[in-house]
mmCIF file of C-alpha atoms in Angstrom:
data_model
loop_
_atom_site.group_PDB
_atom_site.id
_atom_site.type_symbol
_atom_site.label_atom_id
_atom_site.label_comp_id
_atom_site.label_asym_id
_atom_site.label_seq_id
_atom_site.Cartn_x
_atom_site.Cartn_y
_atom_site.Cartn_z
ATOM 1 C CA UNK A 1 -4.563 22.290 -8.603
ATOM 2 C CA UNK A 2 -2.386 19.185 -8.392
ATOM 3 C CA UNK A 3 0.471 21.404 -7.413
ATOM 4 C CA UNK A 4 -1.601 22.606 -4.495
ATOM 5 C CA UNK A 5 -1.986 19.083 -3.486
ATOM 6 C CA UNK A 6 1.771 18.330 -3.433
ATOM 7 C CA UNK A 7 2.153 21.329 -1.186
ATOM 8 C CA UNK A 8 -0.564 19.927 1.047
ATOM 9 C CA UNK A 9 1.291 16.460 1.282
ATOM 10 C CA UNK A 10 4.453 18.154 1.936
ATOM 11 C CA UNK A 11 2.908 20.099 4.838
ATOM 12 C CA UNK A 12 1.410 16.863 6.146
ATOM 13 C CA UNK A 13 4.949 15.354 6.394
ATOM 14 C CA UNK A 14 5.963 18.207 8.701
ATOM 15 C CA UNK A 15 3.018 17.606 11.163
ATOM 16 C CA UNK A 16 2.062 14.013 11.415
ATOM 17 C CA UNK A 17 3.724 12.309 14.475
ATOM 18 C CA UNK A 18 3.527 8.739 13.517
ATOM 19 C CA UNK A 19 2.981 6.496 10.410
ATOM 20 C CA UNK A 20 -0.879 5.888 11.247
ATOM 21 C CA UNK A 21 -1.612 9.554 11.693
ATOM 22 C CA UNK A 22 0.297 10.402 8.571
ATOM 23 C CA UNK A 23 -1.631 7.583 6.676
ATOM 24 C CA UNK A 24 -4.883 9.294 7.746
ATOM 25 C CA UNK A 25 -3.721 12.630 6.604
ATOM 26 C CA UNK A 26 -2.861 11.350 3.380
ATOM 27 C CA UNK A 27 -6.225 10.087 2.874
ATOM 28 C CA UNK A 28 -7.842 13.116 3.730
ATOM 29 C CA UNK A 29 -5.877 15.213 1.371
ATOM 30 C CA UNK A 30 -6.083 13.143 -1.635
ATOM 31 C CA UNK A 31 -10.023 12.793 -1.068
ATOM 32 C CA UNK A 32 -10.294 16.586 -0.874
ATOM 33 C CA UNK A 33 -8.617 16.822 -4.136
ATOM 34 C CA UNK A 34 -10.904 14.429 -5.926
ATOM 35 C CA UNK A 35 -8.796 10.993 -5.456
ATOM 36 C CA UNK A 36 -10.039 7.963 -4.023
ATOM 37 C CA UNK A 37 -6.901 6.392 -2.645
ATOM 38 C CA UNK A 38 -3.106 6.737 -2.097
ATOM 39 C CA UNK A 39 -0.216 4.203 -2.220
ATOM 40 C CA UNK A 40 3.289 4.607 -1.622
ATOM 41 C CA UNK A 41 5.221 1.663 -3.057
ATOM 42 C CA UNK A 42 8.931 0.946 -2.061
ATOM 43 C CA UNK A 43 10.495 -1.490 -4.315
ATOM 44 C CA UNK A 44 13.604 -3.318 -2.899
ATOM 45 C CA UNK A 45 14.448 -6.746 -3.852
ATOM 46 C CA UNK A 46 11.653 -9.469 -3.904
ATOM 47 C CA UNK A 47 9.636 -7.828 -1.115
ATOM 48 C CA UNK A 48 8.131 -4.416 -1.855
ATOM 49 C CA UNK A 49 6.678 -2.446 1.020
ATOM 50 C CA UNK A 50 3.398 -0.627 0.609
ATOM 51 C CA UNK A 51 1.757 1.983 2.673
ATOM 52 C CA UNK A 52 -1.806 2.629 1.380
ATOM 53 C CA UNK A 53 -5.603 2.978 2.049
ATOM 54 C CA UNK A 54 -6.486 0.757 -0.836
ATOM 55 C CA UNK A 55 -8.721 -2.270 -0.008
ATOM 56 C CA UNK A 56 -6.966 -4.854 1.934
ATOM 57 C CA UNK A 57 -7.931 -7.682 -0.245
ATOM 58 C CA UNK A 58 -6.215 -5.799 -3.201
ATOM 59 C CA UNK A 59 -3.076 -5.185 -0.996
ATOM 60 C CA UNK A 60 -2.853 -8.827 -0.361
ATOM 61 C CA UNK A 61 -3.466 -9.756 -3.866
ATOM 62 C CA UNK A 62 -0.749 -7.339 -5.153
ATOM 63 C CA UNK A 63 1.854 -8.573 -2.737
ATOM 64 C CA UNK A 64 1.079 -12.358 -2.959
ATOM 65 C CA UNK A 65 0.828 -12.348 -6.672
ATOM 66 C CA UNK A 66 3.850 -10.403 -7.388
ATOM 67 C CA UNK A 67 1.862 -7.714 -9.386
ATOM 68 C CA UNK A 68 4.702 -5.168 -8.937
ATOM 69 C CA UNK A 69 6.429 -7.058 -11.795
ATOM 70 C CA UNK A 70 3.350 -6.640 -13.887
ATOM 71 C CA UNK A 71 2.059 -3.373 -12.914
ATOM 72 C CA UNK A 72 2.194 -0.953 -15.825
ATOM 73 C CA UNK A 73 2.480 2.053 -13.468
ATOM 74 C CA UNK A 74 5.619 0.476 -12.065
ATOM 75 C CA UNK A 75 7.082 -0.181 -15.400
ATOM 76 C CA UNK A 76 6.321 3.545 -16.539
ATOM 77 C CA UNK A 77 7.918 4.913 -13.341
ATOM 78 C CA UNK A 78 11.138 2.974 -14.051
ATOM 79 C CA UNK A 79 11.312 4.114 -17.544
ATOM 80 C CA UNK A 80 10.673 7.846 -17.174
ATOM 81 C CA UNK A 81 11.679 8.720 -13.621
ATOM 82 C CA UNK A 82 9.162 11.676 -13.435
ATOM 83 C CA UNK A 83 5.524 12.451 -12.351
ATOM 84 C CA UNK A 84 3.021 11.258 -14.809
ATOM 85 C CA UNK A 85 -0.806 10.543 -15.314
ATOM 86 C CA UNK A 86 -2.120 7.053 -16.123
ATOM 87 C CA UNK A 87 -5.223 5.193 -17.158
ATOM 88 C CA UNK A 88 -5.930 1.593 -16.604
ATOM 89 C CA UNK A 89 -8.260 1.592 -19.679
ATOM 90 C CA UNK A 90 -5.436 2.772 -21.709
ATOM 91 C CA UNK A 91 -3.103 0.269 -20.230
ATOM 92 C CA UNK A 92 -5.536 -2.487 -20.851
ATOM 93 C CA UNK A 93 -5.964 -1.465 -24.389
ATOM 94 C CA UNK A 94 -2.412 -1.948 -25.165
ATOM 95 C CA UNK A 95 -1.656 -4.928 -22.918
ATOM 96 C CA UNK A 96 -1.361 -8.736 -23.196
ATOM 97 C CA UNK A 97 -3.726 -11.086 -21.373
ATOM 98 C CA UNK A 98 -2.090 -10.960 -18.096
ATOM 99 C CA UNK A 99 -2.122 -6.960 -18.179
ATOM 100 C CA UNK A 100 -5.676 -6.929 -19.088
ATOM 101 C CA UNK A 101 -6.489 -9.441 -16.300
ATOM 102 C CA UNK A 102 -4.511 -7.206 -13.891
ATOM 103 C CA UNK A 103 -6.359 -3.934 -15.028
ATOM 104 C CA UNK A 104 -9.802 -5.514 -14.675
ATOM 105 C CA UNK A 105 -9.021 -6.484 -11.170
ATOM 106 C CA UNK A 106 -7.812 -3.220 -10.329
ATOM 107 C CA UNK A 107 -10.878 -1.450 -11.636
ATOM 108 C CA UNK A 108 -12.930 -3.908 -9.648
ATOM 109 C CA UNK A 109 -11.190 -2.456 -6.514
ATOM 110 C CA UNK A 110 -11.757 1.173 -7.492
ATOM 111 C CA UNK A 111 -8.395 1.743 -9.156
ATOM 112 C CA UNK A 112 -8.996 3.196 -12.682
ATOM 113 C CA UNK A 113 -6.804 6.361 -13.247
ATOM 114 C CA UNK A 114 -4.292 8.604 -11.319
ATOM 115 C CA UNK A 115 -1.043 10.304 -11.027
ATOM 116 C CA UNK A 116 2.241 8.647 -9.875
ATOM 117 C CA UNK A 117 5.524 10.049 -8.731
ATOM 118 C CA UNK A 118 8.705 7.961 -8.795
ATOM 119 C CA UNK A 119 11.863 8.785 -6.888
ATOM 120 C CA UNK A 120 15.174 6.904 -6.369
ATOM 121 C CA UNK A 121 15.711 6.201 -2.725
ATOM 122 C CA UNK A 122 19.290 5.103 -2.816
ATOM 123 C CA UNK A 123 21.190 1.738 -3.436
ATOM 124 C CA UNK A 124 19.152 0.997 -6.553
ATOM 125 C CA UNK A 125 15.662 1.342 -4.685
ATOM 126 C CA UNK A 126 12.648 3.009 -6.262
ATOM 127 C CA UNK A 127 9.863 4.648 -4.480
ATOM 128 C CA UNK A 128 6.476 5.523 -6.135
ATOM 129 C CA UNK A 129 3.879 7.647 -4.690
ATOM 130 C CA UNK A 130 0.430 7.241 -6.475
ATOM 131 C CA UNK A 131 -2.950 8.862 -6.251
ATOM 132 C CA UNK A 132 -5.740 6.951 -7.753
ATOM 133 C CA UNK A 133 -9.363 7.457 -8.801
ATOM 134 C CA UNK A 134 -12.260 5.236 -9.628
ATOM 135 C CA UNK A 135 -13.272 7.473 -12.556
ATOM 136 C CA UNK A 136 -11.922 7.501 -16.036
ATOM 137 C CA UNK A 137 -8.952 9.567 -16.883
ATOM 138 C CA UNK A 138 -9.208 12.943 -18.433
ATOM 139 C CA UNK A 139 -6.771 14.161 -21.219
ATOM 140 C CA UNK A 140 -5.807 17.077 -18.995
ATOM 141 C CA UNK A 141 -4.914 14.957 -15.978
ATOM 142 C CA UNK A 142 -1.202 15.564 -16.157
ATOM 143 C CA UNK A 143 -0.967 18.775 -18.123
ATOM 144 C CA UNK A 144 -0.354 20.929 -15.043
ATOM 145 C CA UNK A 145 2.029 18.847 -13.157
ATOM 146 C CA UNK A 146 5.220 20.410 -11.784
ATOM 147 C CA UNK A 147 7.654 17.385 -11.699
ATOM 148 C CA UNK A 148 10.060 19.150 -9.271
ATOM 149 C CA UNK A 149 7.282 19.859 -6.775
ATOM 150 C CA UNK A 150 5.820 16.343 -7.265
ATOM 151 C CA UNK A 151 9.140 14.803 -6.694
ATOM 152 C CA UNK A 152 9.906 16.822 -3.675
ATOM 153 C CA UNK A 153 6.567 15.769 -2.153
ATOM 154 C CA UNK A 154 7.232 12.207 -2.898
ATOM 155 C CA UNK A 155 10.638 12.501 -1.165
ATOM 156 C CA UNK A 156 8.941 14.086 1.923
ATOM 157 C CA UNK A 157 6.607 11.165 2.000
ATOM 158 C CA UNK A 158 9.408 8.682 1.740
ATOM 159 C CA UNK A 159 11.486 10.175 4.508
ATOM 160 C CA UNK A 160 8.469 10.518 6.723
ATOM 161 C CA UNK A 161 7.465 6.909 6.449
ATOM 162 C CA UNK A 162 11.031 5.737 7.035
ATOM 163 C CA UNK A 163 11.377 8.078 10.076
ATOM 164 C CA UNK A 164 8.037 6.998 11.759
ATOM 165 C CA UNK A 165 8.502 3.259 10.908
ATOM 166 C CA UNK A 166 10.010 0.791 13.535
ATOM 167 C CA UNK A 167 13.610 0.013 12.796
ATOM 168 C CA UNK A 168 13.393 2.210 9.611
ATOM 169 C CA UNK A 169 11.529 -0.461 7.727
ATOM 170 C CA UNK A 170 8.309 0.798 6.000
ATOM 171 C CA UNK A 171 5.403 -1.613 6.541
ATOM 172 C CA UNK A 172 1.788 -1.657 5.623
ATOM 173 C CA UNK A 173 -0.469 -0.093 8.121
ATOM 174 C CA UNK A 174 -2.869 -2.283 9.715
ATOM 175 C CA UNK A 175 -5.304 -2.203 12.784
ATOM 176 C CA UNK A 176 -4.504 -5.462 14.153
ATOM 177 C CA UNK A 177 -4.561 -5.687 18.001
ATOM 178 C CA UNK A 178 -1.741 -7.006 20.259
ATOM 179 C CA UNK A 179 -3.879 -10.113 20.949
ATOM 180 C CA UNK A 180 -4.450 -10.699 17.240
ATOM 181 C CA UNK A 181 -0.864 -10.503 16.486
ATOM 182 C CA UNK A 182 0.047 -12.679 19.450
ATOM 183 C CA UNK A 183 -2.309 -15.514 18.169
ATOM 184 C CA UNK A 184 -1.014 -15.125 14.560
ATOM 185 C CA UNK A 185 2.640 -15.280 15.909
ATOM 186 C CA UNK A 186 2.023 -18.430 17.884
ATOM 187 C CA UNK A 187 0.192 -19.977 15.018
ATOM 188 C CA UNK A 188 3.157 -19.183 12.720
ATOM 189 C CA UNK A 189 5.356 -21.030 15.281
ATOM 190 C CA UNK A 190 3.185 -24.153 14.765
ATOM 191 C CA UNK A 191 0.882 -23.928 17.791
ATOM 192 C CA UNK A 192 -2.785 -25.042 17.581
ATOM 193 C CA UNK A 193 -5.511 -22.884 18.841
ATOM 194 C CA UNK A 194 -5.711 -25.215 21.966
ATOM 195 C CA UNK A 195 -2.065 -24.605 22.573
ATOM 196 C CA UNK A 196 -2.534 -20.790 22.329
ATOM 197 C CA UNK A 197 -5.413 -20.742 24.733
ATOM 198 C CA UNK A 198 -3.285 -22.528 27.297
ATOM 199 C CA UNK A 199 -0.137 -20.538 26.899
ATOM 200 C CA UNK A 200 -1.938 -17.255 26.931
ATOM 201 C CA UNK A 201 -4.568 -18.115 29.653
ATOM 202 C CA UNK A 202 -7.442 -17.473 27.213
ATOM 203 C CA UNK A 203 -10.446 -19.552 26.145
ATOM 204 C CA UNK A 204 -10.273 -21.472 23.009
ATOM 205 C CA UNK A 205 -13.439 -19.281 21.835
ATOM 206 C CA UNK A 206 -11.412 -16.311 22.432
ATOM 207 C CA UNK A 207 -8.418 -17.365 20.548
ATOM 208 C CA UNK A 208 -10.549 -18.427 17.571
ATOM 209 C CA UNK A 209 -12.219 -14.846 17.692
ATOM 210 C CA UNK A 210 -9.063 -13.263 17.626
ATOM 211 C CA UNK A 211 -7.667 -15.410 14.598
ATOM 212 C CA UNK A 212 -10.841 -14.844 12.758
ATOM 213 C CA UNK A 213 -10.629 -11.048 13.317
ATOM 214 C CA UNK A 214 -7.004 -11.023 12.179
ATOM 215 C CA UNK A 215 -7.769 -13.075 8.997
ATOM 216 C CA UNK A 216 -10.563 -10.471 7.992
ATOM 217 C CA UNK A 217 -8.344 -7.413 8.662
ATOM 218 C CA UNK A 218 -5.582 -8.933 6.563
ATOM 219 C CA UNK A 219 -7.962 -9.875 3.604
ATOM 220 C CA UNK A 220 -7.148 -13.703 3.953
ATOM 221 C CA UNK A 221 -9.330 -16.727 4.147
ATOM 222 C CA UNK A 222 -7.316 -19.321 5.725
ATOM 223 C CA UNK A 223 -4.874 -19.085 8.786
ATOM 224 C CA UNK A 224 -2.031 -20.241 6.847
ATOM 225 C CA UNK A 225 -2.491 -17.229 4.399
ATOM 226 C CA UNK A 226 -2.711 -14.908 7.409
ATOM 227 C CA UNK A 227 0.389 -15.997 8.950
ATOM 228 C CA UNK A 228 2.186 -15.784 5.656
ATOM 229 C CA UNK A 229 0.913 -12.329 4.975
ATOM 230 C CA UNK A 230 1.808 -11.118 8.598
ATOM 231 C CA UNK A 231 5.247 -12.847 8.313
ATOM 232 C CA UNK A 232 5.738 -11.148 4.870
ATOM 233 C CA UNK A 233 4.753 -7.771 6.146
ATOM 234 C CA UNK A 234 7.045 -8.297 9.157
ATOM 235 C CA UNK A 235 4.061 -7.817 11.532
ATOM 236 C CA UNK A 236 5.094 -10.937 13.495
#
């Protein structure tokens, strides 16, 4: 069953025209095979890139708190470099206080078990394709995995995301509008909402509306958090 899933993922790489449509296709395929979410994590230096349909708040927490350095899935991926199943419950059982806290937070966001496929993407970089479920793991979760087929699917996913990304950089998918991004950009440049309204020919209330909408979409509370996240993700 899971090997058919990897075939479907590979086929989606050939048909999707851009990163947004590809993300939607990944979501549909993973749900049809009993998973709740997907994530592609590309690790390079201090700023990992993530393309996922996980809850926005979890995405922000993961990147802002540097969870890639703590994530048991990332550690397992680096150690074995082949497809594997995992369980947050199992990781929590054997982890220290920080790991247990991480696992509890993951479960709160509906991430409890799943499959991950690590691949080398060149120059010491690591890509990890993960399919997750909110349900507890079963012992048979990884028994029927074809590691070669899984790795091929992950490589197709990586190449698709690279080729559909602006300037070859994988960035998180968002649904921020041009107006919301413009307001965040000027805010990051130190402009007040009054300044932005004057510069863009908008009402103050309209600028405030765009900024509040952007904060919500990015899963942040304050404007400074929103501009920091947008800057880190190279959205502005």
